[in-house]
């Protein structure tokens, strides 16, 4: 039975929704495509990746993402009826794949909190790209529930998992996730994923004063294991975390810390739109990556769109507003109407927020929160 939502709460949700998803769906305008038929934006960037946030709930309260002060007992989350259903996510994914998307990434909030996620994965894996290859389906997770779900996700066809892990020191990790979840639980999730046959990457957000002392222990723990570790610069995503530039640890600083002990050399990017700069250990112990969203913006190759938990389309991680695709879906729009709208939206895209920030011309402004559009 659907959950009953009091009228005044429904109105509040509706007001917030119409404010965040207020960009007008274009009814005129050209759809630009490249030679292979993929839709491209004003900077020639094809739409090849779609990140799908499947829930705004999380079982962690990472201080830099969902701090308890803002996401405490009284925090408002979306009602189940507000979320895109699996059917809606599948339909939109099918349309996006038809326009050139090759990779789908399930994220959140914590995506493993969405019930029966393996069923969604199995459906998405039935899609084929314009080139006729199976679409790639990946997952980003805090891994708290990964040990439980890895076998079913692998059986459903999931291609790869990215696990977020910001520290190996027990006390520090528990204070970062702020719910006392142990490192051993994350490591068990990683082991289970690998045992199930899922390739795993580990992402670490670096924040000065939080976990710079973990850089070397993390590098040491994952080199030679076949798991690629990637360090991410702390970003000014959302507004809940009170981001400050002096808290960013530039990738070059992290690379130097590792390189002084385990010498590194650069590796060429594997494909356009690869966000991480890759480095290889000279002694053959594998690779380590650096995602320098703040100090070396990679907007020129940004090929990602983001589908929010309630069916908003966002063209940039730092967008303050999005397009209300769910209303189109639930209002009976045809596939062709949705395809045309998304094609026009992407064709008019000019976003390059990180480049602007890097040039120092950006002033603080509203932004949607990370767990809503999924990082
Ligand atoms: N809950 C899942 C997880 O933590 O992997 C998926 C959602 S989470 C929003 C996706 C990624 O965004 C995580 O790797 C997280 O560390 C990262 N993230 C969150 N806030 C960030 C920030 N301000 N700067 C950089 N990365 C951030
Ligand atoms: Fe949850 Fe992921 Fe945000 Fe941490 S980073 S609070 S695990 S959504
Ligand atoms: Fe893409 Fe926006 Fe990030 Fe630039 S700032 S890389 S456009 S998401």
mmCIF file of C-alpha atoms and ligand atoms in Angstrom:
data_model
loop_
_atom_site.group_PDB
_atom_site.id
_atom_site.type_symbol
_atom_site.label_atom_id
_atom_site.label_comp_id
_atom_site.label_asym_id
_atom_site.label_seq_id
_atom_site.Cartn_x
_atom_site.Cartn_y
_atom_site.Cartn_z
ATOM 1 C CA UNK A 1 0.000 0.000 0.000
ATOM 2 C CA UNK A 2 1.434 3.477 -0.840
ATOM 3 C CA UNK A 3 2.559 5.468 2.178
ATOM 4 C CA UNK A 4 0.144 8.271 3.112
ATOM 5 C CA UNK A 5 1.759 11.710 3.085
ATOM 6 C CA UNK A 6 0.025 14.519 4.981
ATOM 7 C CA UNK A 7 -1.290 17.264 2.663
ATOM 8 C CA UNK A 8 0.915 20.019 4.138
ATOM 9 C CA UNK A 9 3.981 17.822 3.664
ATOM 10 C CA UNK A 10 2.928 17.048 0.100
ATOM 11 C CA UNK A 11 2.721 20.761 -0.587
ATOM 12 C CA UNK A 12 6.168 21.389 0.903
ATOM 13 C CA UNK A 13 7.627 18.603 -1.246
ATOM 14 C CA UNK A 14 5.878 19.980 -4.301
ATOM 15 C CA UNK A 15 7.172 23.529 -3.656
ATOM 16 C CA UNK A 16 10.755 22.368 -3.223
ATOM 17 C CA UNK A 17 10.461 20.129 -6.254
ATOM 18 C CA UNK A 18 9.120 22.806 -8.532
ATOM 19 C CA UNK A 19 11.894 25.150 -7.403
ATOM 20 C CA UNK A 20 14.743 22.657 -7.990
ATOM 21 C CA UNK A 21 13.315 21.279 -11.226
ATOM 22 C CA UNK A 22 12.326 24.601 -12.726
ATOM 23 C CA UNK A 23 14.338 24.700 -15.943
ATOM 24 C CA UNK A 24 11.889 24.843 -18.831
ATOM 25 C CA UNK A 25 11.717 21.773 -21.065
ATOM 26 C CA UNK A 26 12.621 23.196 -24.488
ATOM 27 C CA UNK A 27 9.903 23.003 -27.096
ATOM 28 C CA UNK A 28 12.053 24.346 -29.923
ATOM 29 C CA UNK A 29 15.708 24.031 -30.818
ATOM 30 C CA UNK A 30 17.912 21.699 -32.801
ATOM 31 C CA UNK A 31 19.286 18.347 -31.677
ATOM 32 C CA UNK A 32 22.978 18.157 -32.581
ATOM 33 C CA UNK A 33 24.545 14.795 -33.227
ATOM 34 C CA UNK A 34 28.025 13.598 -34.107
ATOM 35 C CA UNK A 35 28.820 11.387 -37.108
ATOM 36 C CA UNK A 36 27.886 8.250 -35.170
ATOM 37 C CA UNK A 37 24.490 9.651 -34.231
ATOM 38 C CA UNK A 38 25.290 10.486 -30.569
ATOM 39 C CA UNK A 39 23.868 13.711 -29.250
ATOM 40 C CA UNK A 40 26.547 16.390 -28.605
ATOM 41 C CA UNK A 41 26.502 19.648 -26.658
ATOM 42 C CA UNK A 42 27.670 23.158 -27.632
ATOM 43 C CA UNK A 43 31.259 22.214 -26.738
ATOM 44 C CA UNK A 44 31.209 19.053 -28.845
ATOM 45 C CA UNK A 45 30.887 16.751 -25.807
ATOM 46 C CA UNK A 46 28.872 13.593 -26.498
ATOM 47 C CA UNK A 47 26.424 12.265 -23.920
ATOM 48 C CA UNK A 48 27.967 8.877 -23.111
ATOM 49 C CA UNK A 49 27.465 8.448 -19.344
ATOM 50 C CA UNK A 50 24.361 8.557 -17.200
ATOM 51 C CA UNK A 51 24.529 8.575 -13.405
ATOM 52 C CA UNK A 52 21.321 7.494 -11.800
ATOM 53 C CA UNK A 53 20.584 8.283 -8.158
ATOM 54 C CA UNK A 54 18.244 5.566 -6.896
ATOM 55 C CA UNK A 55 17.696 6.846 -3.347
ATOM 56 C CA UNK A 56 18.386 9.952 -1.267
ATOM 57 C CA UNK A 57 18.686 7.857 1.908
ATOM 58 C CA UNK A 58 22.019 6.799 3.327
ATOM 59 C CA UNK A 59 23.145 4.612 6.234
ATOM 60 C CA UNK A 60 26.262 6.833 6.683
ATOM 61 C CA UNK A 61 26.479 10.488 7.637
ATOM 62 C CA UNK A 62 29.832 11.374 6.075
ATOM 63 C CA UNK A 63 30.658 14.789 7.410
ATOM 64 C CA UNK A 64 31.549 16.194 3.996
ATOM 65 C CA UNK A 65 28.361 14.924 2.340
ATOM 66 C CA UNK A 66 25.413 14.453 4.730
ATOM 67 C CA UNK A 67 26.549 15.990 8.024
ATOM 68 C CA UNK A 68 24.350 15.058 10.989
ATOM 69 C CA UNK A 69 23.630 18.715 11.741
ATOM 70 C CA UNK A 70 21.715 18.891 8.465
ATOM 71 C CA UNK A 71 20.660 15.256 8.103
ATOM 72 C CA UNK A 72 19.672 14.438 11.661
ATOM 73 C CA UNK A 73 16.498 12.878 13.007
ATOM 74 C CA UNK A 74 14.328 15.610 11.498
ATOM 75 C CA UNK A 75 15.816 15.584 8.014
ATOM 76 C CA UNK A 76 13.256 15.342 5.229
ATOM 77 C CA UNK A 77 13.700 12.604 2.678
ATOM 78 C CA UNK A 78 11.534 11.904 -0.321
ATOM 79 C CA UNK A 79 8.481 9.689 -0.036
ATOM 80 C CA UNK A 80 8.668 6.445 -1.987
ATOM 81 C CA UNK A 81 6.097 7.684 -4.491
ATOM 82 C CA UNK A 82 8.431 10.572 -5.384
ATOM 83 C CA UNK A 83 11.229 8.259 -6.511
ATOM 84 C CA UNK A 84 11.470 7.079 -10.076
ATOM 85 C CA UNK A 85 10.225 3.500 -10.265
ATOM 86 C CA UNK A 86 12.450 0.824 -11.800
ATOM 87 C CA UNK A 87 10.132 0.875 -14.800
ATOM 88 C CA UNK A 88 10.682 4.622 -15.215
ATOM 89 C CA UNK A 89 14.449 4.325 -14.736
ATOM 90 C CA UNK A 90 14.554 1.553 -17.326
ATOM 91 C CA UNK A 91 12.527 3.513 -19.838
ATOM 92 C CA UNK A 92 14.679 6.612 -19.489
ATOM 93 C CA UNK A 93 17.878 4.562 -19.632
ATOM 94 C CA UNK A 94 16.673 2.921 -22.834
ATOM 95 C CA UNK A 95 16.064 6.342 -24.373
ATOM 96 C CA UNK A 96 19.434 7.704 -23.199
ATOM 97 C CA UNK A 97 21.244 4.635 -24.520
ATOM 98 C CA UNK A 98 19.533 5.215 -27.860
ATOM 99 C CA UNK A 99 21.053 8.715 -27.874
ATOM 100 C CA UNK A 100 24.616 7.491 -27.288
ATOM 101 C CA UNK A 101 24.946 6.584 -23.589
ATOM 102 C CA UNK A 102 27.251 3.608 -23.059
ATOM 103 C CA UNK A 103 27.625 3.549 -19.292
ATOM 104 C CA UNK A 104 25.052 3.680 -16.524
ATOM 105 C CA UNK A 105 26.169 4.188 -12.944
ATOM 106 C CA UNK A 106 23.824 3.550 -10.028
ATOM 107 C CA UNK A 107 24.479 5.804 -7.093
ATOM 108 C CA UNK A 108 22.679 7.767 -4.390
ATOM 109 C CA UNK A 109 22.489 8.289 -1.365
ATOM 110 C CA UNK A 110 23.446 4.721 -0.690
ATOM 111 C CA UNK A 111 22.161 2.722 -3.685
ATOM 112 C CA UNK A 112 22.191 -0.602 -1.834
ATOM 113 C CA UNK A 113 19.415 0.739 0.394
ATOM 114 C CA UNK A 114 17.062 0.626 -2.589
ATOM 115 C CA UNK A 115 15.242 -2.699 -2.382
ATOM 116 C CA UNK A 116 15.732 -5.265 -5.172
ATOM 117 C CA UNK A 117 18.461 -3.243 -6.867
ATOM 118 C CA UNK A 118 19.650 -6.436 -8.569
ATOM 119 C CA UNK A 119 16.351 -6.526 -10.466
ATOM 120 C CA UNK A 120 17.042 -3.061 -11.843
ATOM 121 C CA UNK A 121 20.584 -4.095 -12.798
ATOM 122 C CA UNK A 122 19.264 -7.145 -14.655
ATOM 123 C CA UNK A 123 16.830 -5.000 -16.623
ATOM 124 C CA UNK A 124 19.429 -2.375 -17.484
ATOM 125 C CA UNK A 125 21.796 -5.089 -18.666
ATOM 126 C CA UNK A 126 19.322 -6.015 -21.419
ATOM 127 C CA UNK A 127 20.149 -2.707 -23.145
ATOM 128 C CA UNK A 128 22.626 -2.470 -25.997
ATOM 129 C CA UNK A 129 24.503 0.632 -27.119
ATOM 130 C CA UNK A 130 24.251 2.225 -30.542
ATOM 131 C CA UNK A 131 27.350 0.197 -31.470
ATOM 132 C CA UNK A 132 25.541 -2.999 -30.540
ATOM 133 C CA UNK A 133 27.588 -3.805 -27.420
ATOM 134 C CA UNK A 134 26.005 -4.460 -24.006
ATOM 135 C CA UNK A 135 25.603 -1.308 -21.974
ATOM 136 C CA UNK A 136 27.975 -1.100 -18.997
ATOM 137 C CA UNK A 137 26.289 -0.950 -15.593
ATOM 138 C CA UNK A 138 28.365 0.122 -12.586
ATOM 139 C CA UNK A 139 27.639 0.876 -8.942
ATOM 140 C CA UNK A 140 29.103 3.378 -6.471
ATOM 141 C CA UNK A 141 28.594 2.317 -2.875
ATOM 142 C CA UNK A 142 29.875 2.799 0.651
ATOM 143 C CA UNK A 143 29.994 -1.035 0.745
ATOM 144 C CA UNK A 144 28.270 -1.370 4.129
ATOM 145 C CA UNK A 145 25.801 -3.798 2.526
ATOM 146 C CA UNK A 146 27.994 -5.069 -0.276
ATOM 147 C CA UNK A 147 28.951 -8.379 1.342
ATOM 148 C CA UNK A 148 25.238 -9.207 1.456
ATOM 149 C CA UNK A 149 24.339 -8.162 -2.086
ATOM 150 C CA UNK A 150 27.476 -8.766 -4.198
ATOM 151 C CA UNK A 151 26.550 -12.290 -5.403
ATOM 152 C CA UNK A 152 23.049 -11.232 -6.524
ATOM 153 C CA UNK A 153 24.402 -8.108 -8.218
ATOM 154 C CA UNK A 154 27.001 -10.121 -10.092
ATOM 155 C CA UNK A 155 24.361 -12.664 -11.110
ATOM 156 C CA UNK A 156 22.214 -9.792 -12.391
ATOM 157 C CA UNK A 157 25.074 -8.744 -14.678
ATOM 158 C CA UNK A 158 26.630 -5.798 -12.813
ATOM 159 C CA UNK A 159 29.939 -4.958 -14.506
ATOM 160 C CA UNK A 160 31.908 -3.175 -11.795
ATOM 161 C CA UNK A 161 31.806 -1.612 -8.354
ATOM 162 C CA UNK A 162 33.379 1.541 -6.983
ATOM 163 C CA UNK A 163 33.700 1.500 -3.215
ATOM 164 C CA UNK A 164 34.148 4.717 -1.252
ATOM 165 C CA UNK A 165 36.657 4.382 1.578
ATOM 166 C CA UNK A 166 38.265 7.440 3.134
ATOM 167 C CA UNK A 167 40.443 5.921 5.862
ATOM 168 C CA UNK A 168 41.826 2.644 7.140
ATOM 169 C CA UNK A 169 42.378 3.822 10.692
ATOM 170 C CA UNK A 170 39.371 2.508 12.571
ATOM 171 C CA UNK A 171 38.610 5.459 14.819
ATOM 172 C CA UNK A 172 39.039 7.959 12.008
ATOM 173 C CA UNK A 173 36.881 6.010 9.556
ATOM 174 C CA UNK A 174 34.096 5.730 12.108
ATOM 175 C CA UNK A 175 34.250 9.428 12.826
ATOM 176 C CA UNK A 176 34.090 10.253 9.094
ATOM 177 C CA UNK A 177 31.051 8.050 8.427
ATOM 178 C CA UNK A 178 29.724 9.315 11.770
ATOM 179 C CA UNK A 179 27.591 6.241 12.398
ATOM 180 C CA UNK A 180 30.369 4.099 13.847
ATOM 181 C CA UNK A 181 30.536 1.729 10.885
ATOM 182 C CA UNK A 182 33.783 -0.301 11.034
ATOM 183 C CA UNK A 183 36.461 -0.417 8.309
ATOM 184 C CA UNK A 184 36.307 -4.210 8.498
ATOM 185 C CA UNK A 185 32.731 -4.077 7.162
ATOM 186 C CA UNK A 186 33.857 -2.163 4.068
ATOM 187 C CA UNK A 187 36.816 -4.481 3.527
ATOM 188 C CA UNK A 188 34.480 -7.473 3.831
ATOM 189 C CA UNK A 189 32.269 -5.882 1.163
ATOM 190 C CA UNK A 190 35.267 -5.446 -1.145
ATOM 191 C CA UNK A 191 36.335 -9.054 -0.583
ATOM 192 C CA UNK A 192 32.825 -10.341 -1.265
ATOM 193 C CA UNK A 193 32.561 -8.321 -4.467
ATOM 194 C CA UNK A 194 35.856 -9.693 -5.725
ATOM 195 C CA UNK A 195 34.944 -13.218 -4.695
ATOM 196 C CA UNK A 196 31.750 -12.826 -6.714
ATOM 197 C CA UNK A 197 33.879 -11.824 -9.721
ATOM 198 C CA UNK A 198 33.206 -8.072 -9.709
ATOM 199 C CA UNK A 199 36.095 -5.721 -10.583
ATOM 200 C CA UNK A 200 36.501 -3.184 -7.758
ATOM 201 C CA UNK A 201 37.900 0.339 -7.591
ATOM 202 C CA UNK A 202 38.255 2.262 -4.351
ATOM 203 C CA UNK A 203 37.617 6.016 -4.184
ATOM 204 C CA UNK A 204 39.008 8.161 -1.380
ATOM 205 C CA UNK A 205 37.954 11.769 -0.897
ATOM 206 C CA UNK A 206 40.838 13.748 0.556
ATOM 207 C CA UNK A 207 40.135 16.634 2.883
ATOM 208 C CA UNK A 208 42.821 18.555 4.716
ATOM 209 C CA UNK A 209 42.598 18.075 8.437
ATOM 210 C CA UNK A 210 40.581 14.909 7.907
ATOM 211 C CA UNK A 211 42.582 12.146 6.251
ATOM 212 C CA UNK A 212 45.898 13.288 4.741
ATOM 213 C CA UNK A 213 47.686 10.826 7.031
ATOM 214 C CA UNK A 214 45.763 8.004 5.327
ATOM 215 C CA UNK A 215 47.195 8.614 1.844
ATOM 216 C CA UNK A 216 50.223 6.381 2.225
ATOM 217 C CA UNK A 217 48.553 3.594 4.238
ATOM 218 C CA UNK A 218 45.766 3.396 1.627
ATOM 219 C CA UNK A 219 48.267 3.301 -1.246
ATOM 220 C CA UNK A 220 50.246 0.610 0.558
ATOM 221 C CA UNK A 221 47.124 -1.455 1.293
ATOM 222 C CA UNK A 222 45.829 -1.517 -2.282
ATOM 223 C CA UNK A 223 48.974 -1.583 -4.439
ATOM 224 C CA UNK A 224 49.604 -4.992 -5.851
ATOM 225 C CA UNK A 225 46.045 -6.171 -5.151
ATOM 226 C CA UNK A 226 44.489 -5.545 -8.582
ATOM 227 C CA UNK A 227 42.231 -2.903 -6.995
ATOM 228 C CA UNK A 228 42.814 0.605 -8.338
ATOM 229 C CA UNK A 229 42.725 3.255 -5.667
ATOM 230 C CA UNK A 230 41.690 6.766 -6.727
ATOM 231 C CA UNK A 231 42.032 9.921 -4.703
ATOM 232 C CA UNK A 232 39.367 12.567 -5.224
ATOM 233 C CA UNK A 233 39.799 16.225 -4.413
ATOM 234 C CA UNK A 234 37.204 17.441 -1.949
ATOM 235 C CA UNK A 235 34.646 19.409 -3.961
ATOM 236 C CA UNK A 236 32.265 22.260 -3.256
ATOM 237 C CA UNK A 237 29.329 20.003 -4.087
ATOM 238 C CA UNK A 238 26.037 20.976 -2.493
ATOM 239 C CA UNK A 239 26.008 23.526 0.290
ATOM 240 C CA UNK A 240 25.598 21.362 3.408
ATOM 241 C CA UNK A 241 29.314 20.704 3.939
ATOM 242 C CA UNK A 242 30.599 24.286 4.304
ATOM 243 C CA UNK A 243 33.415 23.616 1.765
ATOM 244 C CA UNK A 244 36.548 25.759 1.884
ATOM 245 C CA UNK A 245 39.308 25.890 -0.722
ATOM 246 C CA UNK A 246 42.019 25.531 1.913
ATOM 247 C CA UNK A 247 40.579 22.113 2.810
ATOM 248 C CA UNK A 248 41.313 20.752 -0.676
ATOM 249 C CA UNK A 249 44.390 18.542 -0.921
ATOM 250 C CA UNK A 250 45.602 18.983 -4.512
ATOM 251 C CA UNK A 251 46.185 15.715 -6.350
ATOM 252 C CA UNK A 252 49.796 16.650 -7.041
ATOM 253 C CA UNK A 253 50.411 16.802 -3.286
ATOM 254 C CA UNK A 254 48.905 13.337 -2.775
ATOM 255 C CA UNK A 255 50.841 11.964 -5.764
ATOM 256 C CA UNK A 256 54.090 13.360 -4.336
ATOM 257 C CA UNK A 257 53.443 11.743 -0.938
ATOM 258 C CA UNK A 258 53.001 8.362 -2.612
ATOM 259 C CA UNK A 259 55.680 8.860 -5.281
ATOM 260 C CA UNK A 260 58.352 9.622 -2.657
ATOM 261 C CA UNK A 261 57.922 6.138 -1.252
ATOM 262 C CA UNK A 262 56.633 4.172 -4.244
ATOM 263 C CA UNK A 263 57.878 5.858 -7.455
ATOM 264 C CA UNK A 264 55.167 6.569 -10.040
ATOM 265 C CA UNK A 265 54.929 7.418 -13.735
ATOM 266 C CA UNK A 266 51.929 8.756 -15.678
ATOM 267 C CA UNK A 267 49.740 6.512 -17.832
ATOM 268 C CA UNK A 268 47.799 7.816 -20.847
ATOM 269 C CA UNK A 269 44.026 8.197 -20.465
ATOM 270 C CA UNK A 270 42.164 5.106 -21.650
ATOM 271 C CA UNK A 271 39.224 6.979 -23.191
ATOM 272 C CA UNK A 272 37.718 10.429 -23.625
ATOM 273 C CA UNK A 273 35.935 11.553 -20.508
ATOM 274 C CA UNK A 274 38.105 9.522 -18.124
ATOM 275 C CA UNK A 275 38.027 11.637 -15.008
ATOM 276 C CA UNK A 276 41.062 10.193 -13.238
ATOM 277 C CA UNK A 277 44.674 10.936 -14.158
ATOM 278 C CA UNK A 278 46.295 7.551 -13.975
ATOM 279 C CA UNK A 279 49.725 6.811 -12.537
ATOM 280 C CA UNK A 280 51.566 3.512 -12.552
ATOM 281 C CA UNK A 281 53.872 2.155 -9.846
ATOM 282 C CA UNK A 282 57.320 1.745 -11.386
ATOM 283 C CA UNK A 283 57.772 -1.556 -9.571
ATOM 284 C CA UNK A 284 54.776 -3.055 -11.415
ATOM 285 C CA UNK A 285 52.360 -3.001 -8.432
ATOM 286 C CA UNK A 286 49.508 -1.588 -10.535
ATOM 287 C CA UNK A 287 47.983 1.864 -10.810
ATOM 288 C CA UNK A 288 46.690 4.673 -8.641
ATOM 289 C CA UNK A 289 44.373 7.423 -9.923
ATOM 290 C CA UNK A 290 43.785 11.071 -9.059
ATOM 291 C CA UNK A 291 40.547 12.895 -9.733
ATOM 292 C CA UNK A 292 41.453 16.573 -9.657
ATOM 293 C CA UNK A 293 38.055 18.154 -10.093
ATOM 294 C CA UNK A 294 39.140 21.306 -8.277
ATOM 295 C CA UNK A 295 42.754 21.946 -9.312
ATOM 296 C CA UNK A 296 42.629 20.565 -12.863
ATOM 297 C CA UNK A 297 39.081 20.848 -14.125
ATOM 298 C CA UNK A 298 38.156 18.302 -16.789
ATOM 299 C CA UNK A 299 34.965 19.972 -18.042
ATOM 300 C CA UNK A 300 36.158 19.908 -21.643
ATOM 301 C CA UNK A 301 35.713 16.132 -21.606
ATOM 302 C CA UNK A 302 32.654 15.939 -19.368
ATOM 303 C CA UNK A 303 30.260 13.538 -21.051
ATOM 304 C CA UNK A 304 27.928 12.885 -18.083
ATOM 305 C CA UNK A 305 24.338 13.601 -17.355
ATOM 306 C CA UNK A 306 22.765 12.954 -13.980
ATOM 307 C CA UNK A 307 19.315 11.661 -13.245
ATOM 308 C CA UNK A 308 18.181 12.651 -9.785
ATOM 309 C CA UNK A 309 16.313 10.421 -7.412
ATOM 310 C CA UNK A 310 12.991 12.039 -8.323
ATOM 311 C CA UNK A 311 13.543 12.156 -12.064
ATOM 312 C CA UNK A 312 15.282 15.480 -12.551
ATOM 313 C CA UNK A 313 17.852 15.775 -15.314
ATOM 314 C CA UNK A 314 21.020 17.650 -14.318
ATOM 315 C CA UNK A 315 23.800 18.540 -16.732
ATOM 316 C CA UNK A 316 26.485 19.351 -14.187
ATOM 317 C CA UNK A 317 27.343 18.158 -10.691
ATOM 318 C CA UNK A 318 27.262 21.766 -9.573
ATOM 319 C CA UNK A 319 23.942 22.684 -11.127
ATOM 320 C CA UNK A 320 21.441 24.516 -8.963
ATOM 321 C CA UNK A 321 18.468 23.429 -11.039
ATOM 322 C CA UNK A 322 17.405 20.642 -13.336
ATOM 323 C CA UNK A 323 14.726 19.591 -15.814
ATOM 324 C CA UNK A 324 11.610 17.807 -14.622
ATOM 325 C CA UNK A 325 11.616 14.652 -16.729
ATOM 326 C CA UNK A 326 9.414 12.738 -14.283
ATOM 327 C CA UNK A 327 6.478 15.014 -14.985
ATOM 328 C CA UNK A 328 6.876 14.234 -18.679
ATOM 329 C CA UNK A 329 7.036 10.511 -17.921
ATOM 330 C CA UNK A 330 4.008 10.520 -15.647
ATOM 331 C CA UNK A 331 2.120 12.914 -17.914
ATOM 332 C CA UNK A 332 2.053 10.403 -20.747
ATOM 333 C CA UNK A 333 4.834 11.794 -22.968
ATOM 334 C CA UNK A 334 5.810 9.483 -25.807
ATOM 335 C CA UNK A 335 9.325 8.105 -26.251
ATOM 336 C CA UNK A 336 9.821 10.475 -29.159
ATOM 337 C CA UNK A 337 8.772 13.504 -27.085
ATOM 338 C CA UNK A 338 11.175 12.598 -24.287
ATOM 339 C CA UNK A 339 13.992 11.851 -26.730
ATOM 340 C CA UNK A 340 13.484 15.195 -28.429
ATOM 341 C CA UNK A 341 13.402 17.089 -25.140
ATOM 342 C CA UNK A 342 16.581 15.419 -23.824
ATOM 343 C CA UNK A 343 18.278 15.859 -27.206
ATOM 344 C CA UNK A 344 17.506 19.574 -27.202
ATOM 345 C CA UNK A 345 18.566 19.974 -23.578
ATOM 346 C CA UNK A 346 21.933 18.271 -24.155
ATOM 347 C CA UNK A 347 22.490 20.070 -27.470
ATOM 348 C CA UNK A 348 22.168 23.430 -25.689
ATOM 349 C CA UNK A 349 24.468 22.414 -22.790
ATOM 350 C CA UNK A 350 27.401 24.711 -22.088
ATOM 351 C CA UNK A 351 28.242 23.811 -18.439
ATOM 352 C CA UNK A 352 31.861 24.111 -17.323
ATOM 353 C CA UNK A 353 31.548 25.051 -13.672
ATOM 354 C CA UNK A 354 34.909 23.670 -12.496
ATOM 355 C CA UNK A 355 36.781 25.601 -15.169
ATOM 356 C CA UNK A 356 35.045 28.783 -14.044
ATOM 357 C CA UNK A 357 35.843 28.011 -10.409
ATOM 358 C CA UNK A 358 39.467 27.360 -11.310
ATOM 359 C CA UNK A 359 39.670 30.743 -13.020
ATOM 360 C CA UNK A 360 38.430 32.224 -9.759
ATOM 361 C CA UNK A 361 35.424 33.952 -11.289
ATOM 362 C CA UNK A 362 32.743 31.842 -9.613
ATOM 363 C CA UNK A 363 30.847 33.328 -6.683
ATOM 364 C CA UNK A 364 29.114 31.146 -4.146
ATOM 365 C CA UNK A 365 25.627 30.184 -5.250
ATOM 366 C CA UNK A 366 22.973 27.531 -4.694
ATOM 367 C CA UNK A 367 23.725 23.941 -5.728
ATOM 368 C CA UNK A 368 21.809 20.714 -5.358
ATOM 369 C CA UNK A 369 23.102 18.306 -2.732
ATOM 370 C CA UNK A 370 25.332 15.405 -3.736
ATOM 371 C CA UNK A 371 23.164 12.550 -2.467
ATOM 372 C CA UNK A 372 20.247 13.919 -4.506
ATOM 373 C CA UNK A 373 22.054 13.713 -7.841
ATOM 374 C CA UNK A 374 24.527 11.073 -6.784
ATOM 375 C CA UNK A 375 28.020 12.542 -7.064
HETATM 376 N N1 LIG B 1 26.866 6.454 -0.951
HETATM 377 C C1 LIG B 1 27.653 6.046 -2.054
HETATM 378 C C2 LIG B 1 29.123 6.220 -1.747
HETATM 379 O O1 LIG B 1 29.471 6.924 -0.799
HETATM 380 O O2 LIG B 1 29.915 5.634 -2.496
HETATM 381 C C3 LIG B 1 27.295 6.728 -3.358
HETATM 382 C C4 LIG B 1 26.934 8.179 -3.327
HETATM 383 S S1 LIG B 1 28.226 9.281 -2.861
HETATM 384 C C5 LIG B 1 27.428 10.859 -2.951
HETATM 385 C C6 LIG B 1 29.271 9.209 -4.286
HETATM 386 C C7 LIG B 1 30.689 9.662 -4.079
HETATM 387 O O3 LIG B 1 30.698 11.048 -3.864
HETATM 388 C C8 LIG B 1 31.422 9.042 -2.902
HETATM 389 O O4 LIG B 1 32.623 8.460 -3.341
HETATM 390 C C9 LIG B 1 31.696 10.214 -2.005
HETATM 391 O O5 LIG B 1 32.886 10.046 -1.286
HETATM 392 C C10 LIG B 1 31.767 11.337 -2.994
HETATM 393 N N2 LIG B 1 31.560 12.656 -2.396
HETATM 394 C C11 LIG B 1 30.545 13.072 -1.600
HETATM 395 N N3 LIG B 1 30.701 14.367 -1.259
HETATM 396 C C12 LIG B 1 31.852 14.786 -1.869
HETATM 397 C C13 LIG B 1 32.562 16.025 -1.929
HETATM 398 N N4 LIG B 1 32.112 17.110 -1.306
HETATM 399 N N5 LIG B 1 33.686 16.077 -2.660
HETATM 400 C C14 LIG B 1 34.152 14.989 -3.316
HETATM 401 N N6 LIG B 1 33.526 13.800 -3.322
HETATM 402 C C15 LIG B 1 32.395 13.698 -2.593
HETATM 403 FE FE1 LIG B 2 26.268 8.476 2.206
HETATM 404 FE FE2 LIG B 2 27.956 8.263 0.177
HETATM 405 FE FE3 LIG B 2 27.262 10.676 1.115
HETATM 406 FE FE4 LIG B 2 28.786 9.114 2.618
HETATM 407 S S1 LIG B 2 29.321 9.964 0.618
HETATM 408 S S2 LIG B 2 26.973 10.245 3.309
HETATM 409 S S3 LIG B 2 28.053 7.130 2.112
HETATM 410 S S4 LIG B 2 25.920 9.256 0.138
HETATM 411 FE FE1 LIG B 3 31.211 18.226 -15.744
HETATM 412 FE FE2 LIG B 3 30.175 20.217 -14.362
HETATM 413 FE FE3 LIG B 3 32.132 18.727 -13.318
HETATM 414 FE FE4 LIG B 3 32.657 20.423 -15.330
HETATM 415 S S1 LIG B 3 31.990 20.969 -13.286
HETATM 416 S S2 LIG B 3 33.365 18.290 -15.118
HETATM 417 S S3 LIG B 3 30.750 20.277 -16.500
HETATM 418 S S4 LIG B 3 30.068 18.045 -13.848
#
